[in-house]
Coordinates of C-alpha atoms in Angstrom, one line a residue:
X1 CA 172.6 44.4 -70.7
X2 CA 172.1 46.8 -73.7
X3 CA 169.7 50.0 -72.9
X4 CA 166.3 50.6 -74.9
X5 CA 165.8 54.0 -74.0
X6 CA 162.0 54.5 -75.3
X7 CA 161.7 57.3 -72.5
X8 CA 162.4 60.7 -74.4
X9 CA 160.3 62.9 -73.4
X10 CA 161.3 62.5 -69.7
X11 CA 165.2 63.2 -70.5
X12 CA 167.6 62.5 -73.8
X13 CA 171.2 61.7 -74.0
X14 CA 173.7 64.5 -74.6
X15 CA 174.5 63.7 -78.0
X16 CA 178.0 63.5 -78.8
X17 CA 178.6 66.7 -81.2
X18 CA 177.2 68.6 -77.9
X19 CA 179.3 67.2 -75.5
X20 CA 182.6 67.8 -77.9
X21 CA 181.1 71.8 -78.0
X22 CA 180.9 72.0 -74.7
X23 CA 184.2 70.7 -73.7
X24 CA 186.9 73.4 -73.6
X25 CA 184.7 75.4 -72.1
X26 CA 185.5 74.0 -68.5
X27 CA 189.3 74.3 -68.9
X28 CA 190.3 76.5 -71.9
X29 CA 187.8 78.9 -72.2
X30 CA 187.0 80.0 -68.9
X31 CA 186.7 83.0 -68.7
X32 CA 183.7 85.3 -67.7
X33 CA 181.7 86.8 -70.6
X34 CA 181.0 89.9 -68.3
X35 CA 184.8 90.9 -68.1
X36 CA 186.7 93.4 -70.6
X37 CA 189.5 91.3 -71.1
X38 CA 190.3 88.9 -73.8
X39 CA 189.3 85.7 -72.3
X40 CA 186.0 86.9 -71.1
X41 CA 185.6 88.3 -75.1
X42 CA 186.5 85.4 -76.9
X43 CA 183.8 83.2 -74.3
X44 CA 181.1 86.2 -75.0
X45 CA 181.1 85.6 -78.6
X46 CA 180.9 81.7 -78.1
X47 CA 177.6 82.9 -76.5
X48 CA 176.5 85.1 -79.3
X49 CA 176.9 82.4 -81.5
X50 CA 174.7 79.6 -79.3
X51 CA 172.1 82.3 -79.2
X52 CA 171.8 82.5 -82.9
X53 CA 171.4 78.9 -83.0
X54 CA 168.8 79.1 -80.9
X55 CA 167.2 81.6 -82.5
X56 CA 167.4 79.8 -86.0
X57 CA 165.8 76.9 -84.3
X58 CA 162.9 78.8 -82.9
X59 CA 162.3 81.0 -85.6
X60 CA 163.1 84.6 -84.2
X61 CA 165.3 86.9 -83.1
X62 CA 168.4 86.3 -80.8
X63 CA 167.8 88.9 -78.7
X64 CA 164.1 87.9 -78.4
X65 CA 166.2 84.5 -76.2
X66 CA 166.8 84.9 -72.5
X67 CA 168.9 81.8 -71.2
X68 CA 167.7 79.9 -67.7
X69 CA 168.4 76.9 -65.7
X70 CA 165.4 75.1 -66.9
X71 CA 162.1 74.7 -68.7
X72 CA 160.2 75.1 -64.8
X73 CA 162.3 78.5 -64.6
X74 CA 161.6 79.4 -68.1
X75 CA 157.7 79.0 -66.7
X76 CA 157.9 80.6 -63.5
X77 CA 159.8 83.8 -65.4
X78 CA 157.0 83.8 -67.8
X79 CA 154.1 83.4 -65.4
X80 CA 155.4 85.9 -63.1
X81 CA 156.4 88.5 -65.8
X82 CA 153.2 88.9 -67.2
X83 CA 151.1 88.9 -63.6
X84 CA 153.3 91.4 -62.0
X85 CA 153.1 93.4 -65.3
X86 CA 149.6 93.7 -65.3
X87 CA 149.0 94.2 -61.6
X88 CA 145.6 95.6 -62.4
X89 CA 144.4 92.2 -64.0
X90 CA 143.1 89.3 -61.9
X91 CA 142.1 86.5 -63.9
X92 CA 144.2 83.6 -65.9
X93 CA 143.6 81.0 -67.9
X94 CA 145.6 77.8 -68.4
X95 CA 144.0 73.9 -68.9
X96 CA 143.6 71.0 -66.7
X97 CA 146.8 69.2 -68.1
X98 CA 149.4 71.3 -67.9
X99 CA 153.2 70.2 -66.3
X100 CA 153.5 70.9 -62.7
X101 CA 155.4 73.8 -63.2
X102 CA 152.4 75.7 -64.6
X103 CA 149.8 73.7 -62.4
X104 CA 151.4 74.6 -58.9
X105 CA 151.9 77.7 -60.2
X106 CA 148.4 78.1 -60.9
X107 CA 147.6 76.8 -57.4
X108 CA 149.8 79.5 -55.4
X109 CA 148.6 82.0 -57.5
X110 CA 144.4 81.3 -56.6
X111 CA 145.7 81.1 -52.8
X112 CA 147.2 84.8 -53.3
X113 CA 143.7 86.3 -54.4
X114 CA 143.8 85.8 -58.6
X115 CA 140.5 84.0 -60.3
X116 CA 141.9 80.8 -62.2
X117 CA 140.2 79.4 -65.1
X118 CA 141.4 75.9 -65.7
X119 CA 140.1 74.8 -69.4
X120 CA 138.6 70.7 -69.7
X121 CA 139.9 68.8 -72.4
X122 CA 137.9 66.2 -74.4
X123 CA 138.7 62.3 -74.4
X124 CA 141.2 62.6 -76.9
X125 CA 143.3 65.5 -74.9
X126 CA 141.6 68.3 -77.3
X127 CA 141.1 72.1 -75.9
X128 CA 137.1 73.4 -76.7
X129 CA 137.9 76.3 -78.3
X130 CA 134.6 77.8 -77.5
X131 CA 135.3 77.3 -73.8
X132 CA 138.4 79.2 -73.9
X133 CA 136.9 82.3 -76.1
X134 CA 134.2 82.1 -72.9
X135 CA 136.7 81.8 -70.5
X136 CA 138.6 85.5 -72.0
X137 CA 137.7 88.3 -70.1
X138 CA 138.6 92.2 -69.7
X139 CA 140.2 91.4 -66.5
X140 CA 142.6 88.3 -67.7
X141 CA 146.5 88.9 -67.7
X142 CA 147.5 85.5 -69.3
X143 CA 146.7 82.8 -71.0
X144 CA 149.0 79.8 -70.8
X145 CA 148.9 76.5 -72.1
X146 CA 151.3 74.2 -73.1
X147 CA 152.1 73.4 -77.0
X148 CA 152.4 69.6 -76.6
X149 CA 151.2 67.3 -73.4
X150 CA 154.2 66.2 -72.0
X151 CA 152.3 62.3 -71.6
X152 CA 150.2 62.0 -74.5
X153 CA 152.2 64.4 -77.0
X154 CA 149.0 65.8 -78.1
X155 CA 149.2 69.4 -79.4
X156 CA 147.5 72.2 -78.8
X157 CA 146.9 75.2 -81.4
X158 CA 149.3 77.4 -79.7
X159 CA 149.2 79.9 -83.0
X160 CA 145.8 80.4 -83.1
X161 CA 145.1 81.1 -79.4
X162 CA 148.0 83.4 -80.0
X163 CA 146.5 85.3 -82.3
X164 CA 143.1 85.2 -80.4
X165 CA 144.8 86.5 -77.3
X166 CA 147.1 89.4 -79.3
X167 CA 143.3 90.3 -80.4
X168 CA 142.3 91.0 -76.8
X169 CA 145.6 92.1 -75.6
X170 CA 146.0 89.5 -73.3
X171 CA 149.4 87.9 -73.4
X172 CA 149.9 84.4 -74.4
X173 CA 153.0 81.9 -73.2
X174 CA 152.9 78.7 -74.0
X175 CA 155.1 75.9 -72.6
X176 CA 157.1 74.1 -75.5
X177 CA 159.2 72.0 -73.1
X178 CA 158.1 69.4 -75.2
X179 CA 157.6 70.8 -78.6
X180 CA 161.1 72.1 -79.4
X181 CA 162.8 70.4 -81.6
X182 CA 160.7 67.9 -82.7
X183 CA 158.2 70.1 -84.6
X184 CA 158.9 73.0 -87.0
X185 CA 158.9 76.8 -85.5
X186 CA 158.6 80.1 -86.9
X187 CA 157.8 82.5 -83.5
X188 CA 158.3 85.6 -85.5
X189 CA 155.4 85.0 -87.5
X190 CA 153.4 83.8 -84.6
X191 CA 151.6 86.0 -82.2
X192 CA 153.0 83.7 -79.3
X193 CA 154.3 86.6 -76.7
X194 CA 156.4 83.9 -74.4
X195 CA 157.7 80.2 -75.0
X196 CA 159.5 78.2 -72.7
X197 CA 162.2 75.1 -73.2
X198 CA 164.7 73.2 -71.9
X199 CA 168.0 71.4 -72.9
X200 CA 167.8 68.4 -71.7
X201 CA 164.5 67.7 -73.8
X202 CA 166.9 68.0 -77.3
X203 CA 170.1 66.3 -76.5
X204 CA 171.4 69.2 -74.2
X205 CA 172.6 68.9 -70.9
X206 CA 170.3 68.7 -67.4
X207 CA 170.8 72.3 -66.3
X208 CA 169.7 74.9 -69.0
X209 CA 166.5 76.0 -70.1
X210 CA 165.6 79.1 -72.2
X211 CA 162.9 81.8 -72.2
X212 CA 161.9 83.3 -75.8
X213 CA 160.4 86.8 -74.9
X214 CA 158.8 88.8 -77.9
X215 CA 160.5 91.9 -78.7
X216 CA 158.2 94.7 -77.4
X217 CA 156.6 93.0 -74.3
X218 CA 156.6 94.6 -71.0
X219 CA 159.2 92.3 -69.3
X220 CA 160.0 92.0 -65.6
X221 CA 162.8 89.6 -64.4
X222 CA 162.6 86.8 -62.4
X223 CA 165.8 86.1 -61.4
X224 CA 166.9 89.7 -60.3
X225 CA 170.9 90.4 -59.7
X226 CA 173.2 91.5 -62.6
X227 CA 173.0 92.7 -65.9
X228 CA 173.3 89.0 -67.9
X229 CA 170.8 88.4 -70.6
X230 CA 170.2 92.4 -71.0
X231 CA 169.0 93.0 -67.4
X232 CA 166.1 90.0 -67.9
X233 CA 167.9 86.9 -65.8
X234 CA 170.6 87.5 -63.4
X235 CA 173.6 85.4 -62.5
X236 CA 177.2 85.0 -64.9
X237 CA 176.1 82.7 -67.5
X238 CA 176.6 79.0 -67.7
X239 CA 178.8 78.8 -70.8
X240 CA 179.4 75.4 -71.2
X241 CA 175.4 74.7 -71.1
X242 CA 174.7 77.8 -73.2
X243 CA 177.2 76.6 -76.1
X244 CA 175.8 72.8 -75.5
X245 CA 172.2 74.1 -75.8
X246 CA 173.3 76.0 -79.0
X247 CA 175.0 72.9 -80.6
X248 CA 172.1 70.7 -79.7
X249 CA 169.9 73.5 -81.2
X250 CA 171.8 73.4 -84.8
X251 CA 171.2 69.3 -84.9
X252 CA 168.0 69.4 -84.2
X253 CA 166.9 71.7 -87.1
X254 CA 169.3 69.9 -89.5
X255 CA 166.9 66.4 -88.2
X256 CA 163.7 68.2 -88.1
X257 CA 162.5 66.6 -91.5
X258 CA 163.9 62.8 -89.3
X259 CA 161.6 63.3 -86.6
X260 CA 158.6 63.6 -89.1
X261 CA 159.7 60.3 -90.9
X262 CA 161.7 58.1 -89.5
X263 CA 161.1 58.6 -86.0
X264 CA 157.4 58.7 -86.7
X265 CA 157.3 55.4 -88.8
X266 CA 158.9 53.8 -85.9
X267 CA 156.6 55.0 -83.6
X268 CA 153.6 54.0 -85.5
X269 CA 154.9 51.0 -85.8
X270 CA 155.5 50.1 -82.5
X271 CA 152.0 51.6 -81.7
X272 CA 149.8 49.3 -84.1
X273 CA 152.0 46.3 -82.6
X274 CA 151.2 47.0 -79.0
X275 CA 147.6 47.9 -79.8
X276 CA 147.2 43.6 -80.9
X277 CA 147.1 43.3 -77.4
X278 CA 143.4 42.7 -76.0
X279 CA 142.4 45.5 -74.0
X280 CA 144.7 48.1 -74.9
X281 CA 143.8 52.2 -76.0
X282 CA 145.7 54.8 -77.2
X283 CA 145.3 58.1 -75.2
X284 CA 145.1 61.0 -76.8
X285 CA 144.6 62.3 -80.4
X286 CA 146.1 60.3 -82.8
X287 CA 146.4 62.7 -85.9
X288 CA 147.4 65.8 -84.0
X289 CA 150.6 65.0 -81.7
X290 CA 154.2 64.8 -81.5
X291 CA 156.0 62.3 -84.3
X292 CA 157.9 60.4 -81.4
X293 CA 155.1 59.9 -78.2
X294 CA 152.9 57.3 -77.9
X295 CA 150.8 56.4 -75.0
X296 CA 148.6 53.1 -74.8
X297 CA 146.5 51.9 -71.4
X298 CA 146.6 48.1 -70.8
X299 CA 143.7 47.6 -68.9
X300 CA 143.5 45.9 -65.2
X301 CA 147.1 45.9 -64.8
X302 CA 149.5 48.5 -63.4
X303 CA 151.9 50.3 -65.1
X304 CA 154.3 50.9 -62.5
X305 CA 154.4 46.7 -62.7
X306 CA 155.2 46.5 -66.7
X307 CA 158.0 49.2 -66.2
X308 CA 159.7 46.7 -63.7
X309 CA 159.2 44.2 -66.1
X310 CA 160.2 46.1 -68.9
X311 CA 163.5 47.3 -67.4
X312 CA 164.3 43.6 -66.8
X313 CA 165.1 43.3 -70.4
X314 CA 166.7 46.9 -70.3
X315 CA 163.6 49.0 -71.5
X316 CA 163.2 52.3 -70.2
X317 CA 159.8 54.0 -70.6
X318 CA 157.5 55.7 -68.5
X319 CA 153.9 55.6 -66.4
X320 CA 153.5 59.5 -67.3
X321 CA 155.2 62.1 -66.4
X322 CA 159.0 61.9 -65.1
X323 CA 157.9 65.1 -62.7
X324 CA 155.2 63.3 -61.2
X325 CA 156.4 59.6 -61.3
X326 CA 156.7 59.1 -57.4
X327 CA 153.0 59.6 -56.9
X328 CA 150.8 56.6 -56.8
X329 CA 147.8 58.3 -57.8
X330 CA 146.9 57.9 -61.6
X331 CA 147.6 60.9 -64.3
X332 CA 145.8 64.1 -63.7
X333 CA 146.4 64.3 -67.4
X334 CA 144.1 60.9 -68.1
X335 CA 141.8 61.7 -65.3
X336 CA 140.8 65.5 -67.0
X337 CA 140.3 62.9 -70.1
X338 CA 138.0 60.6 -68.4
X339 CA 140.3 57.5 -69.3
X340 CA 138.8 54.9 -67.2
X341 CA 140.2 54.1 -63.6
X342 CA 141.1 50.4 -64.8
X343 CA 143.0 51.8 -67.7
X344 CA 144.7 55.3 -66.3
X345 CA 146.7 53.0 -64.0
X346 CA 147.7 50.7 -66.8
X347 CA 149.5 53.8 -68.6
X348 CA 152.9 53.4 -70.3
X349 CA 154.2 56.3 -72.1
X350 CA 157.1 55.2 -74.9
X351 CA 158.8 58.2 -76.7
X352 CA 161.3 57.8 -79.5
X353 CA 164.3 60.0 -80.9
X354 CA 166.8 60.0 -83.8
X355 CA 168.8 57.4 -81.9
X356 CA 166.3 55.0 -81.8
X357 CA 166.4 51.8 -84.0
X358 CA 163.9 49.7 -85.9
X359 CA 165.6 46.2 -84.2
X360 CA 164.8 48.0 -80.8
X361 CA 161.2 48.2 -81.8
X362 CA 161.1 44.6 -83.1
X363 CA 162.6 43.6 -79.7
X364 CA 160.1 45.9 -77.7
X365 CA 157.3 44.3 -79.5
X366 CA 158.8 40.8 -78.3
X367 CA 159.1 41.0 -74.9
X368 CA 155.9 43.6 -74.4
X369 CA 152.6 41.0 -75.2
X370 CA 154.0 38.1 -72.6
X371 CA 154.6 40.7 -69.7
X372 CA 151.2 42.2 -69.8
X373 CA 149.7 38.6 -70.3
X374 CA 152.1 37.7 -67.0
X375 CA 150.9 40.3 -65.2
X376 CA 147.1 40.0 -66.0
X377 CA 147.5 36.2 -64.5
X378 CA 148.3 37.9 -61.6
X379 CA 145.2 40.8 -62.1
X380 CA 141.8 40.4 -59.2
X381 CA 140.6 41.9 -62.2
X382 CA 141.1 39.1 -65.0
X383 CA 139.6 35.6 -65.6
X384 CA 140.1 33.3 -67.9
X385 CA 141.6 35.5 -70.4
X386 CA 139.3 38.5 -70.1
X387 CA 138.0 41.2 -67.2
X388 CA 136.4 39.7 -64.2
X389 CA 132.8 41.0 -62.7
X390 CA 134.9 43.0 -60.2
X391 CA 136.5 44.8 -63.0
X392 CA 133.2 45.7 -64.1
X393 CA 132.0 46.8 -61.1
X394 CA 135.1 49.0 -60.6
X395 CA 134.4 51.2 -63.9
X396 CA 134.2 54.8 -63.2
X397 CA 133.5 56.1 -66.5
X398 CA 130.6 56.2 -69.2
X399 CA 133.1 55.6 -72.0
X400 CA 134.3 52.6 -70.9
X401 CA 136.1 50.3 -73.7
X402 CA 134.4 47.2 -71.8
X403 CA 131.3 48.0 -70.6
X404 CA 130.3 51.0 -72.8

């Protein structure tokens, strides 16, 4: 059965060119970038090399690139960097639908004593700027927030906040996971202090994650040990990832101007397809969001029900988050929007890349419309081909698409 991968966001392929990069580096060149001999010089330049890559990608510096095991450590070294920096600040501010690895984060840290402000969004995902200016203080260390939801692909204004925080001198991270690659960057002329990303989320391996750090910030490892990555993340590098990461780094800049035409027309054209089915909403802002995401609510189904159907016909896609997908309760993402009940649960995230084809969209389209018709058959909360009175009753919201 042929694979429709429509499920980006949660994890890409390695592309090809990467995994060729990456190769001798598990048999040929093997040595340790540390050592003084030849075979840990000739894998230390390899390195160089991937971190100019990198840097070219994100628009700054190579040395302003600290390399991790993931986009949750890249977080973690951020968040903790900039509280144990400022231990005479007590306040942070981050939103309501961040990834987990800034919202438990955020969690520990109000059980250990710190003053959390956690910033509401609107129904289409949007920060209230005028809440977050409020919410800035004398006494805040951080303010973190990601650059684009990880469900909705909605984006925040990461630059401006930057700048309004670098006005305060209150230091700003923002978590790209999502962002990298698929949107233009130029850190250096940003005010951004710390951004966060991992490999797998650009046709990298599982494994490695990065950490951009702005020349000049008061930095305190996470990962203490050795003296890799200029004292700031210890532990002998991963070489093979590094060099992948830098590879996949180089093809994504070279597809930048793809992902804002190609991959975007396909998107919007699976989108306007889906949306001719009865009942069905697109969360989030439509205008301001990632080229590739797309996420529509089919009302009074479930969405953990289409995705079985869906993968029938080989089509992978998502209910939300991949980090989050074992939990039965709907999207804290969707909630903090005030997407109705009925709909949050009918969720299906689709995200697109490079790889993707028009003839998978057409056959998307195909097989979508009868399995949400099947499945509504089956619905307590559907009769004769529109919402029951229990449906009704069920609504939770004052922005209800049915009930109004």
């Amino acid at each position: 059965m042929k694979t429709i991968y429509f499920d980006n966001n949660a994890t890409t392929r390695v592309d090809p060119e990467v995994f060729e990069a990456m190769v001798p580096f598990f048999q040929d060149l093997y040595g340790n970038p540390s050592s003084m001999h030849h075979k840990g010089g000739e894998v230390a330049q390899h390195i160089r090399r991937a971190r100019r890559q990198l840097a070219d990608l994100l628009g700054c510096e190579p040395e302003e690139v600290i390399y991790t095991a993931s986009g949750t450590e890249s977080d973690n070294t951020a968040l903790w960097s900039a509280i144990r920096g400022r231990p005479d600040k007590k306040h942070l501010v981050t939103s309501r639908v961040e990834h987990s690895a800034i919202h438990n984060n955020v969690a520990l840290l109000r059980r250990l004593g710190y003053l959390v402000t956690e910033l509401g969004v609107d129904k289409y995902g949007r920060l209230d700027m005028g809440e977050l200016l409020s919410a800035l203080t004398p006494d805040t260390a951080l303010v973190s927030l990601h650059w684009a939801n990880n469900e909705t692909g909605v984006l925040f204004p990461v630059e401006e906040i930057a700048g309004l925080c670098r006005e305060r001198d209150i230091i700003f991270h923002t978590d790209a996971v999502q962002a990298v690659g698929k949107i233009p960057m130029k850190l250096k002329d940003s005010k951004i202090d710390m951004l966060s990303l991992a490999g797998h989320k650009l046709h990298a391996p599982k494994g490695i994650g990065a950490l951009y750090a702005r020349q000049g910030l008061k930095f305190l490892p996470f990962m203490v040990g050795g003296h890799q990555e200029r004292g700031r993340r210890g532990g002998t590098e991963n070489v093979p990832y590094i060099v992948g990461l830098g590879k996949a780094a180089e093809l994504a800049l070279k597809r930048l101007p793809e992902e804002d035409t190609r991959v975007r027309a396909m998107r919007d054209r699976l989108e306007e397809g889906l949306l001719k089915i009865p009942y069905s909403i697109v969360n989030g802002d439509r205008k301001e969001r990632l080229p590739n995401t797309t996420n529509i609510s089919f009302e009074y189904i479930e969405g953990e029900s289409i995705l079985f159907h869906l993968s029938h016909f080989g089509i992978c896609a998502s209910s939300g988050s991949a980090c989050t997908s074992g939990s039965l309760e709907p999207s804290h993402v969707l909630r903090a929007m005030g997407v109705p009940f009925t709909a949050a649960h009918g969720s299906i995230r689709l995200s697109l890349c490079p790889y993707n084809t028009e003839d998978e969209v057409d056959f998307v389209l195909e097989k979508f419309p009868p399995i949400v018709e099947k499945l509504r058959a089956l619905s307590p909360f559907w009769k004769d081909g529109k919402p029951s009175d229990s449906a009704l009753l069920t609504c939770d919201t004052d922005n209800c698409s049915v009930c109004g």
